[in-house]
CSV table of C-alpha atoms and ligand atoms in Angstrom, one decimal:
chain,number,residue,atom,x,y,z
A,1,UNK,CA,-18.4,7.0,19.8
A,2,UNK,CA,-17.3,6.7,16.1
A,3,UNK,CA,-18.2,3.4,14.4
A,4,UNK,CA,-16.4,2.4,11.2
A,5,UNK,CA,-17.8,-0.2,8.9
A,6,UNK,CA,-15.0,-2.5,7.8
A,7,UNK,CA,-15.2,-5.2,5.2
A,8,UNK,CA,-12.7,-7.9,5.8
A,9,UNK,CA,-11.4,-10.2,3.0
A,10,UNK,CA,-9.0,-12.8,4.5
A,11,UNK,CA,-8.4,-14.5,1.2
A,12,UNK,CA,-6.1,-17.5,0.7
A,13,UNK,CA,-3.0,-19.1,2.2
A,14,UNK,CA,-1.5,-16.9,5.0
A,15,UNK,CA,-4.1,-14.2,4.2
A,16,UNK,CA,-6.5,-15.4,6.9
A,17,UNK,CA,-3.6,-15.9,9.4
A,18,UNK,CA,-2.2,-12.4,9.2
A,19,UNK,CA,-5.7,-10.9,8.9
A,20,UNK,CA,-6.7,-12.6,12.2
A,21,UNK,CA,-3.6,-10.9,13.8
A,22,UNK,CA,-4.5,-7.5,12.4
A,23,UNK,CA,-8.0,-7.9,13.9
A,24,UNK,CA,-6.6,-9.0,17.3
A,25,UNK,CA,-4.6,-5.7,17.4
A,26,UNK,CA,-7.7,-3.8,16.1
A,27,UNK,CA,-9.8,-5.2,19.0
A,28,UNK,CA,-7.2,-3.9,21.4
A,29,UNK,CA,-6.8,-0.4,20.0
A,30,UNK,CA,-10.6,0.0,19.8
A,31,UNK,CA,-10.9,-0.4,23.6
A,32,UNK,CA,-8.1,2.1,24.2
A,33,UNK,CA,-8.9,4.8,21.6
A,34,UNK,CA,-12.7,4.9,22.0
A,35,UNK,CA,-14.1,3.9,18.6
A,36,UNK,CA,-15.7,0.7,17.3
A,37,UNK,CA,-15.8,-1.2,14.1
A,38,UNK,CA,-18.6,-3.2,12.5
A,39,UNK,CA,-17.0,-5.9,10.5
A,40,UNK,CA,-18.3,-7.9,7.6
A,41,UNK,CA,-16.3,-10.9,6.4
A,42,UNK,CA,-16.4,-11.3,2.7
A,43,UNK,CA,-15.0,-14.6,1.4
A,44,UNK,CA,-13.2,-14.2,-1.9
A,45,UNK,CA,-10.4,-16.4,-3.2
A,46,UNK,CA,-9.5,-19.8,-4.3
A,47,UNK,CA,-12.0,-21.9,-2.3
A,48,UNK,CA,-15.0,-20.0,-3.5
A,49,UNK,CA,-13.7,-19.9,-7.0
A,50,UNK,CA,-13.1,-23.6,-7.2
A,51,UNK,CA,-16.6,-24.3,-5.6
A,52,UNK,CA,-18.7,-21.9,-7.5
A,53,UNK,CA,-16.6,-20.4,-10.4
A,54,UNK,CA,-17.2,-16.9,-8.8
A,55,UNK,CA,-14.4,-14.3,-8.6
A,56,UNK,CA,-15.8,-10.9,-7.7
A,57,UNK,CA,-19.5,-10.7,-8.3
A,58,UNK,CA,-21.7,-7.6,-8.6
A,59,UNK,CA,-23.3,-8.6,-5.3
A,60,UNK,CA,-19.8,-8.6,-3.7
A,61,UNK,CA,-19.1,-5.1,-5.1
A,62,UNK,CA,-22.4,-3.8,-3.7
A,63,UNK,CA,-21.7,-5.4,-0.3
A,64,UNK,CA,-18.1,-4.0,-0.2
A,65,UNK,CA,-19.3,-0.6,-1.3
A,66,UNK,CA,-21.5,-0.3,1.8
A,67,UNK,CA,-18.4,-0.1,4.0
A,68,UNK,CA,-16.0,2.6,5.0
A,69,UNK,CA,-12.8,0.6,4.3
A,70,UNK,CA,-11.7,-2.8,3.3
A,71,UNK,CA,-9.0,-5.0,5.0
A,72,UNK,CA,-7.5,-7.5,2.5
A,73,UNK,CA,-5.2,-10.4,3.4
A,74,UNK,CA,-3.8,-12.0,0.3
A,75,UNK,CA,-5.1,-14.0,-2.7
A,76,UNK,CA,-3.6,-16.7,-4.9
A,77,UNK,CA,-3.4,-20.5,-4.9
A,78,UNK,CA,-1.3,-23.2,-6.6
A,79,UNK,CA,-4.7,-24.9,-7.3
A,80,UNK,CA,-5.7,-22.1,-9.7
A,81,UNK,CA,-4.1,-20.9,-12.9
A,82,UNK,CA,-1.8,-18.0,-12.0
A,83,UNK,CA,-3.4,-14.6,-12.8
A,84,UNK,CA,-7.1,-15.8,-12.6
A,85,UNK,CA,-7.6,-14.8,-9.0
A,86,UNK,CA,-5.1,-11.9,-9.0
A,87,UNK,CA,-6.7,-10.2,-12.0
A,88,UNK,CA,-10.3,-11.4,-11.3
A,89,UNK,CA,-10.3,-10.3,-7.7
A,90,UNK,CA,-7.5,-7.9,-6.7
A,91,UNK,CA,-7.3,-5.8,-9.9
A,92,UNK,CA,-11.0,-6.0,-10.3
A,93,UNK,CA,-11.5,-4.7,-6.7
A,94,UNK,CA,-9.1,-1.8,-7.2
A,95,UNK,CA,-11.0,-0.8,-10.4
A,96,UNK,CA,-14.5,-1.3,-9.0
A,97,UNK,CA,-13.6,0.8,-5.9
A,98,UNK,CA,-11.9,3.5,-7.9
A,99,UNK,CA,-8.8,3.1,-5.8
A,100,UNK,CA,-6.7,5.6,-7.9
A,101,UNK,CA,-3.6,5.7,-5.8
A,102,UNK,CA,-1.5,3.0,-4.3
A,103,UNK,CA,0.3,4.2,-1.2
A,104,UNK,CA,3.5,2.4,-0.1
A,105,UNK,CA,5.4,3.6,3.0
A,106,UNK,CA,9.1,2.6,2.9
A,107,UNK,CA,10.2,3.0,6.4
A,108,UNK,CA,13.0,1.1,8.1
A,109,UNK,CA,12.1,0.5,11.7
A,110,UNK,CA,14.8,0.3,14.3
A,111,UNK,CA,16.3,-3.1,14.7
A,112,UNK,CA,14.9,-4.5,11.5
A,113,UNK,CA,17.5,-6.1,9.4
A,114,UNK,CA,18.0,-4.5,6.0
A,115,UNK,CA,20.3,-5.9,3.3
A,116,UNK,CA,21.7,-2.4,2.7
A,117,UNK,CA,24.9,-2.2,4.7
A,118,UNK,CA,25.1,0.8,7.0
A,119,UNK,CA,21.6,2.0,6.4
A,120,UNK,CA,20.0,3.5,9.5
A,121,UNK,CA,16.2,4.1,10.3
A,122,UNK,CA,16.8,7.9,10.4
A,123,UNK,CA,17.8,7.8,6.7
A,124,UNK,CA,14.9,5.7,5.4
A,125,UNK,CA,11.4,7.1,5.8
A,126,UNK,CA,9.7,7.8,2.5
A,127,UNK,CA,6.4,7.1,0.9
A,128,UNK,CA,5.7,6.0,-2.7
A,129,UNK,CA,2.5,7.3,-4.3
A,130,UNK,CA,1.8,5.0,-7.3
A,131,UNK,CA,-0.9,5.9,-9.8
A,132,UNK,CA,-3.1,2.8,-9.6
A,133,UNK,CA,-5.4,2.8,-12.6
A,134,UNK,CA,-3.7,3.3,-15.9
A,135,UNK,CA,-0.2,3.5,-17.5
A,136,UNK,CA,0.9,0.2,-19.0
A,137,UNK,CA,-1.6,-1.6,-16.8
A,138,UNK,CA,-4.7,-0.2,-18.3
A,139,UNK,CA,-5.1,-3.3,-20.4
A,140,UNK,CA,-5.2,-1.8,-23.9
A,141,UNK,CA,-3.4,-3.3,-26.9
A,142,UNK,CA,-3.6,-6.1,-29.3
A,143,UNK,CA,-1.7,-8.8,-31.1
A,144,UNK,CA,-1.9,-9.6,-34.8
A,145,UNK,CA,-0.4,-12.7,-36.5
A,146,UNK,CA,-0.2,-14.3,-33.1
A,147,UNK,CA,1.8,-17.5,-33.1
A,148,UNK,CA,3.6,-16.7,-36.4
A,149,UNK,CA,7.0,-15.2,-37.1
A,150,UNK,CA,5.1,-12.1,-38.1
A,151,UNK,CA,3.4,-11.6,-34.7
A,152,UNK,CA,3.0,-8.0,-33.6
A,153,UNK,CA,2.1,-7.2,-30.0
A,154,UNK,CA,1.1,-3.7,-29.1
A,155,UNK,CA,0.7,-2.8,-25.4
A,156,UNK,CA,-0.1,0.8,-24.9
A,157,UNK,CA,0.5,3.0,-21.9
A,158,UNK,CA,-2.4,5.3,-21.3
A,159,UNK,CA,-1.9,8.5,-19.2
A,160,UNK,CA,-4.8,10.8,-18.7
A,161,UNK,CA,-4.4,14.3,-17.2
A,162,UNK,CA,-7.2,13.4,-14.9
A,163,UNK,CA,-5.5,10.5,-13.2
A,164,UNK,CA,-2.0,11.9,-13.4
A,165,UNK,CA,-2.9,15.2,-11.8
A,166,UNK,CA,-5.0,13.4,-9.1
A,167,UNK,CA,-2.0,11.3,-8.1
A,168,UNK,CA,0.4,14.2,-8.2
A,169,UNK,CA,-2.0,16.4,-6.2
A,170,UNK,CA,-2.3,13.7,-3.5
A,171,UNK,CA,1.5,13.5,-3.4
A,172,UNK,CA,1.9,17.2,-2.7
A,173,UNK,CA,-0.9,17.2,-0.1
A,174,UNK,CA,0.9,14.4,1.7
A,175,UNK,CA,4.3,16.1,1.4
A,176,UNK,CA,2.8,19.3,3.0
A,177,UNK,CA,2.4,17.2,6.2
A,178,UNK,CA,5.8,15.7,5.9
A,179,UNK,CA,9.2,17.0,4.9
A,180,UNK,CA,7.8,19.0,2.0
A,181,UNK,CA,9.5,17.3,-0.9
A,182,UNK,CA,7.9,15.5,-3.9
A,183,UNK,CA,10.1,13.5,-6.3
A,184,UNK,CA,8.7,12.5,-9.7
A,185,UNK,CA,10.1,9.1,-10.7
A,186,UNK,CA,9.7,8.4,-14.5
A,187,UNK,CA,11.6,8.0,-17.7
A,188,UNK,CA,10.9,11.3,-19.4
A,189,UNK,CA,14.0,11.1,-21.6
A,190,UNK,CA,12.6,8.1,-23.5
A,191,UNK,CA,8.9,8.0,-22.7
A,192,UNK,CA,8.6,11.6,-23.9
A,193,UNK,CA,4.8,11.9,-24.4
A,194,UNK,CA,3.8,10.4,-21.1
A,195,UNK,CA,6.8,12.0,-19.4
A,196,UNK,CA,5.7,15.5,-20.6
A,197,UNK,CA,2.3,15.0,-19.1
A,198,UNK,CA,3.7,14.0,-15.7
A,199,UNK,CA,6.2,16.9,-15.7
A,200,UNK,CA,3.4,19.3,-16.5
A,201,UNK,CA,1.3,17.9,-13.7
A,202,UNK,CA,4.3,18.4,-11.3
A,203,UNK,CA,4.6,22.0,-12.5
A,204,UNK,CA,0.9,22.9,-12.3
A,205,UNK,CA,0.3,21.2,-9.0
A,206,UNK,CA,3.6,22.4,-7.7
A,207,UNK,CA,2.5,26.0,-8.2
A,208,UNK,CA,-0.3,25.4,-5.8
A,209,UNK,CA,2.3,24.2,-3.2
A,210,UNK,CA,5.1,26.7,-3.5
A,211,UNK,CA,6.5,25.6,-0.1
A,212,UNK,CA,7.1,22.0,-1.4
A,213,UNK,CA,10.4,21.3,-3.0
A,214,UNK,CA,10.3,19.2,-6.2
A,215,UNK,CA,12.8,16.8,-7.6
A,216,UNK,CA,13.0,14.4,-10.5
A,217,UNK,CA,14.7,11.0,-10.8
A,218,UNK,CA,14.7,8.6,-13.8
A,219,UNK,CA,13.4,5.2,-12.8
A,220,UNK,CA,16.6,3.4,-13.6
A,221,UNK,CA,18.6,5.8,-11.4
A,222,UNK,CA,15.9,5.3,-8.8
A,223,UNK,CA,16.9,1.7,-8.5
A,224,UNK,CA,20.4,3.0,-7.4
A,225,UNK,CA,19.4,5.9,-5.3
A,226,UNK,CA,16.6,4.3,-3.3
A,227,UNK,CA,18.8,1.6,-1.7
A,228,UNK,CA,21.9,3.8,-1.4
A,229,UNK,CA,20.5,7.2,-0.4
A,230,UNK,CA,16.8,6.9,0.6
A,231,UNK,CA,17.2,10.0,2.7
A,232,UNK,CA,17.0,12.0,-0.6
A,233,UNK,CA,13.3,11.1,-0.7
A,234,UNK,CA,10.2,12.1,1.1
A,235,UNK,CA,7.2,11.5,-1.2
A,236,UNK,CA,7.9,9.8,-4.5
A,237,UNK,CA,5.1,10.0,-7.1
A,238,UNK,CA,5.2,7.6,-10.1
A,239,UNK,CA,3.2,5.8,-12.7
A,240,UNK,CA,1.7,2.3,-12.3
A,241,UNK,CA,4.5,0.2,-13.9
A,242,UNK,CA,7.4,2.1,-12.3
A,243,UNK,CA,5.6,2.2,-9.0
A,244,UNK,CA,5.1,-1.6,-9.1
A,245,UNK,CA,8.9,-2.1,-9.6
A,246,UNK,CA,10.3,0.5,-7.2
A,247,UNK,CA,7.9,-0.5,-4.4
A,248,UNK,CA,9.3,-4.0,-4.4
A,249,UNK,CA,12.7,-2.5,-4.2
A,250,UNK,CA,11.5,-0.4,-1.3
A,251,UNK,CA,10.1,-3.4,0.5
A,252,UNK,CA,13.5,-5.1,0.3
A,253,UNK,CA,15.2,-2.1,1.7
A,254,UNK,CA,12.8,-1.9,4.6
A,255,UNK,CA,13.2,-5.5,5.6
A,256,UNK,CA,11.1,-7.5,3.2
A,257,UNK,CA,7.7,-8.9,2.6
A,258,UNK,CA,6.9,-9.6,6.2
A,259,UNK,CA,6.8,-5.9,7.2
A,260,UNK,CA,5.7,-4.0,4.1
A,261,UNK,CA,2.2,-2.5,4.1
A,262,UNK,CA,0.1,-0.7,1.5
A,263,UNK,CA,-3.2,1.1,0.9
A,264,UNK,CA,-5.2,1.4,-2.3
A,265,UNK,CA,-6.9,4.8,-1.8
A,266,UNK,CA,-10.1,6.0,-3.3
A,267,UNK,CA,-9.4,9.7,-3.1
A,268,UNK,CA,-12.9,11.0,-3.9
A,269,UNK,CA,-14.6,9.1,-1.0
A,270,UNK,CA,-16.9,7.5,-3.6
A,271,UNK,CA,-16.0,3.9,-2.5
A,272,UNK,CA,-13.9,2.3,0.3
A,273,UNK,CA,-10.2,2.3,0.2
A,274,UNK,CA,-8.5,-1.1,0.7
A,275,UNK,CA,-5.5,-2.0,2.8
A,276,UNK,CA,-3.2,-5.0,2.3
A,277,UNK,CA,0.2,-6.3,3.2
A,278,UNK,CA,2.2,-6.4,0.0
A,279,UNK,CA,3.0,-10.1,0.3
A,280,UNK,CA,1.0,-12.8,-1.4
A,281,UNK,CA,-0.7,-15.9,0.0
A,282,UNK,CA,2.7,-17.6,0.7
A,283,UNK,CA,1.5,-21.2,0.1
A,284,UNK,CA,4.9,-22.5,1.0
A,285,UNK,CA,4.4,-21.5,4.7
A,286,UNK,CA,0.6,-21.4,4.9
A,287,UNK,CA,-1.0,-23.3,7.8
A,288,UNK,CA,2.2,-23.3,9.9
A,289,UNK,CA,1.6,-20.1,11.9
A,290,UNK,CA,5.0,-18.8,10.7
A,291,UNK,CA,3.8,-15.8,8.7
A,292,UNK,CA,4.9,-12.4,10.0
A,293,UNK,CA,1.8,-10.4,10.6
A,294,UNK,CA,3.5,-7.0,10.8
A,295,UNK,CA,2.7,-6.1,7.2
A,296,UNK,CA,-1.0,-6.8,7.8
A,297,UNK,CA,-1.0,-5.0,11.1
A,298,UNK,CA,0.7,-1.9,9.6
A,299,UNK,CA,-1.8,-2.0,6.7
A,300,UNK,CA,-4.6,-2.0,9.3
A,301,UNK,CA,-3.0,1.0,10.9
A,302,UNK,CA,-2.9,2.8,7.5
A,303,UNK,CA,-6.6,2.0,7.3
A,304,UNK,CA,-7.3,3.5,10.7
A,305,UNK,CA,-5.4,6.7,9.7
A,306,UNK,CA,-7.6,7.2,6.7
A,307,UNK,CA,-10.7,6.7,8.9
A,308,UNK,CA,-9.5,9.7,11.0
A,309,UNK,CA,-8.1,7.5,13.8
A,310,UNK,CA,-4.6,8.9,13.5
A,311,UNK,CA,-3.6,8.5,17.2
A,312,UNK,CA,-4.7,4.9,17.3
A,313,UNK,CA,-2.9,4.2,14.0
A,314,UNK,CA,0.3,5.8,15.2
A,315,UNK,CA,0.1,3.7,18.4
A,316,UNK,CA,-0.2,0.5,16.4
A,317,UNK,CA,2.8,1.6,14.3
A,318,UNK,CA,4.9,2.3,17.4
A,319,UNK,CA,3.9,-1.0,19.1
A,320,UNK,CA,4.6,-3.0,15.9
A,321,UNK,CA,8.0,-1.3,15.6
A,322,UNK,CA,8.8,-2.2,19.2
A,323,UNK,CA,8.0,-5.8,18.7
A,324,UNK,CA,9.9,-6.0,15.4
A,325,UNK,CA,13.0,-4.6,17.0
A,326,UNK,CA,13.0,-7.6,19.4
A,327,UNK,CA,12.3,-10.4,17.0
A,328,UNK,CA,15.4,-12.5,16.2
A,329,UNK,CA,14.2,-12.9,12.5
A,330,UNK,CA,11.5,-11.6,10.3
A,331,UNK,CA,10.0,-14.7,8.8
A,332,UNK,CA,9.4,-18.4,9.4
A,333,UNK,CA,11.0,-20.2,12.3
A,334,UNK,CA,13.6,-17.5,12.6
A,335,UNK,CA,10.9,-15.2,13.9
A,336,UNK,CA,11.1,-17.1,17.2
A,337,UNK,CA,7.3,-16.6,17.7
A,338,UNK,CA,4.2,-17.7,15.9
A,339,UNK,CA,2.0,-15.3,13.9
A,340,UNK,CA,-0.5,-15.1,16.8
A,341,UNK,CA,2.3,-14.6,19.4
A,342,UNK,CA,3.6,-11.6,17.5
A,343,UNK,CA,0.1,-10.1,17.4
A,344,UNK,CA,-0.2,-10.7,21.2
A,345,UNK,CA,3.1,-9.0,21.8
A,346,UNK,CA,2.0,-6.0,19.7
A,347,UNK,CA,-1.1,-5.8,21.9
A,348,UNK,CA,1.0,-6.0,25.0
A,349,UNK,CA,3.2,-3.1,23.7
A,350,UNK,CA,0.2,-0.8,23.2
A,351,UNK,CA,0.3,-0.1,27.0
A,352,UNK,CA,3.9,-0.4,27.8
A,353,UNK,CA,5.7,0.9,24.7
A,354,UNK,CA,8.5,3.3,24.6
A,355,UNK,CA,7.0,6.5,23.0
A,356,UNK,CA,10.5,7.3,21.6
A,357,UNK,CA,10.9,4.1,19.7
A,358,UNK,CA,10.2,6.0,16.5
A,359,UNK,CA,12.2,9.2,16.2
A,360,UNK,CA,10.4,10.7,13.1
A,361,UNK,CA,6.8,11.7,13.0
A,362,UNK,CA,4.4,9.0,11.9
A,363,UNK,CA,2.9,8.8,8.4
A,364,UNK,CA,-0.2,7.5,10.2
A,365,UNK,CA,-0.9,10.9,11.8
A,366,UNK,CA,0.0,12.7,8.6
A,367,UNK,CA,-2.4,10.6,6.6
A,368,UNK,CA,-5.2,11.3,9.0
A,369,UNK,CA,-4.7,15.0,8.2
A,370,UNK,CA,-4.5,14.6,4.5
A,371,UNK,CA,-7.6,12.5,4.5
A,372,UNK,CA,-9.6,15.5,5.7
A,373,UNK,CA,-8.2,17.3,2.6
A,374,UNK,CA,-9.2,14.4,0.4
A,375,UNK,CA,-12.8,14.8,1.4
A,376,UNK,CA,-12.8,18.6,1.0
A,377,UNK,CA,-11.7,18.2,-2.6
A,378,UNK,CA,-14.5,15.8,-3.5
B,401,LIG,P1,4.4,-14.4,-1.7
B,401,LIG,O1,4.5,-13.0,-1.3
B,401,LIG,O2,3.2,-15.1,-1.3
B,401,LIG,O3,5.7,-15.2,-1.0
B,401,LIG,C1,7.0,-15.0,-1.4
B,401,LIG,C2,8.0,-15.5,-0.3
B,401,LIG,O4,7.8,-14.7,0.9
B,401,LIG,C3,7.6,-16.9,0.1
B,401,LIG,O5,8.7,-17.6,0.4
B,401,LIG,C4,6.8,-16.7,1.4
B,401,LIG,O6,6.9,-17.7,2.3
B,401,LIG,C5,7.4,-15.4,2.0
B,401,LIG,N1,6.4,-14.6,2.7
B,401,LIG,C6,5.4,-14.0,2.2
B,401,LIG,N2,4.6,-13.4,3.1
B,401,LIG,C7,5.3,-13.6,4.3
B,401,LIG,C8,5.0,-13.3,5.6
B,401,LIG,N3,4.0,-12.5,6.0
B,401,LIG,N4,5.9,-13.7,6.6
B,401,LIG,C9,6.9,-14.5,6.2
B,401,LIG,N5,7.2,-14.9,5.0
B,401,LIG,C10,6.4,-14.4,4.0
B,401,LIG,O7,4.7,-14.4,-3.2
B,401,LIG,P2,4.6,-15.7,-4.2
B,401,LIG,O8,5.1,-16.9,-3.6
B,401,LIG,O9,5.2,-15.2,-5.5
B,401,LIG,O10,3.1,-15.8,-4.6
B,401,LIG,C11,2.2,-16.7,-3.9
B,401,LIG,C12,0.8,-16.5,-4.3
B,401,LIG,O11,0.3,-15.2,-3.9
B,401,LIG,C13,0.6,-16.5,-5.8
B,401,LIG,O12,-0.6,-17.1,-6.2
B,401,LIG,C14,0.6,-15.0,-6.2
B,401,LIG,O13,-0.1,-14.7,-7.4
B,401,LIG,C15,-0.1,-14.4,-5.0
B,401,LIG,N6,0.1,-13.0,-4.7
B,401,LIG,C16,-0.9,-12.3,-4.2
B,401,LIG,C17,-0.7,-11.0,-3.9
B,401,LIG,C18,-1.9,-10.3,-3.2
B,401,LIG,O14,-2.8,-10.9,-2.8
B,401,LIG,N7,-1.9,-9.0,-3.2
B,401,LIG,C19,0.5,-10.3,-4.0
B,401,LIG,C20,1.6,-11.2,-4.5
B,401,LIG,C21,1.4,-12.5,-4.8
B,402,LIG,MG1,4.4,-5.9,-7.6
């Protein structure tokens, strides 16, 4: 029997609540799909920081590195200056674990309310592959004459062939398992230097995948096309800043923060990948049992798929979709069920669910196949 070593970082606010739900569902699929997990809880976040001043220590990095994957809840607290925990823990983790790609499925599940009038699930099933290490977020730049009328702030965007080609390569590998289309989202008409490098990567990698169609969309036009005609997209590859923006738009299209999932992938297998719902710690609803656990549960499913448990992951996705379809609302009291009740319903659906609830093939199975390719490349 396969055993996967999982590090679990519940974090702050609703993080521990939705993570508990993800683990409830995980317990249930382990029994059914014949694998086990060994779990290590790692306490990072506001409480520890306020007690000890520690964010992410070298010891934490060593501990986490000894696992196959990381499940992450959410971090952030009104008791801590904004940015301290987010940069000191989340961004530090993505860097330390060399999680070079952020994967964000944008799938509208049946029955989930979307603000886009007339949008149907058949038309909305895409994946955004966001370069996760550089671009405008690399942290280079400086300010001179700060605080004076002569102040000059320089914030550079760094684009290396190494990172760009790696992200584009992953996008093509994923597209091979899907509808065989990769769209580059950038702003090549203005950011001509970075744009040329991304276009070249599309061309070079595209030659290795002649059966994959390529497309290009400027990021501003993307903000129009993604909500209005998401069916145009299969795999969208983009840089760190544009990816941050368009994935929030994608989350809105697919029903909001309660359902959106993500993975930060280490493509070389040199350290664990990390899976997290895209919402934050939601201090406004923490402690009430009102958080929607679907984003955390679907992130756990993404995790399973990269561990090679594609069938289990797809079952979790189908069960979650079944439950979402029956909820009267997606968040708060409108959900009509507590966080834990939603998790229990997902578990209940694992045995009884309608296999046809999702018409299109599951990203979860596709990712399990691509993952094999990821390791081969290393
Ligand atoms: P947020 O995502 O925590 O909350 C935004 C709104 O969505 C709130 O009204 C919240 O109640 C609601 N919401 C969030 N998750 C939900 C869920 N699962 N079910 C139902 N409703 C949900 O974003 P916000 O308020 O801007 O940030 C709160 C804290 O979280 C801050 O400290 C922020 O820095 C941090 N944060 C952390 C992230 C992470 O850990 N990856 C990501 C985003 C924010
Ligand atoms: Mg963001």
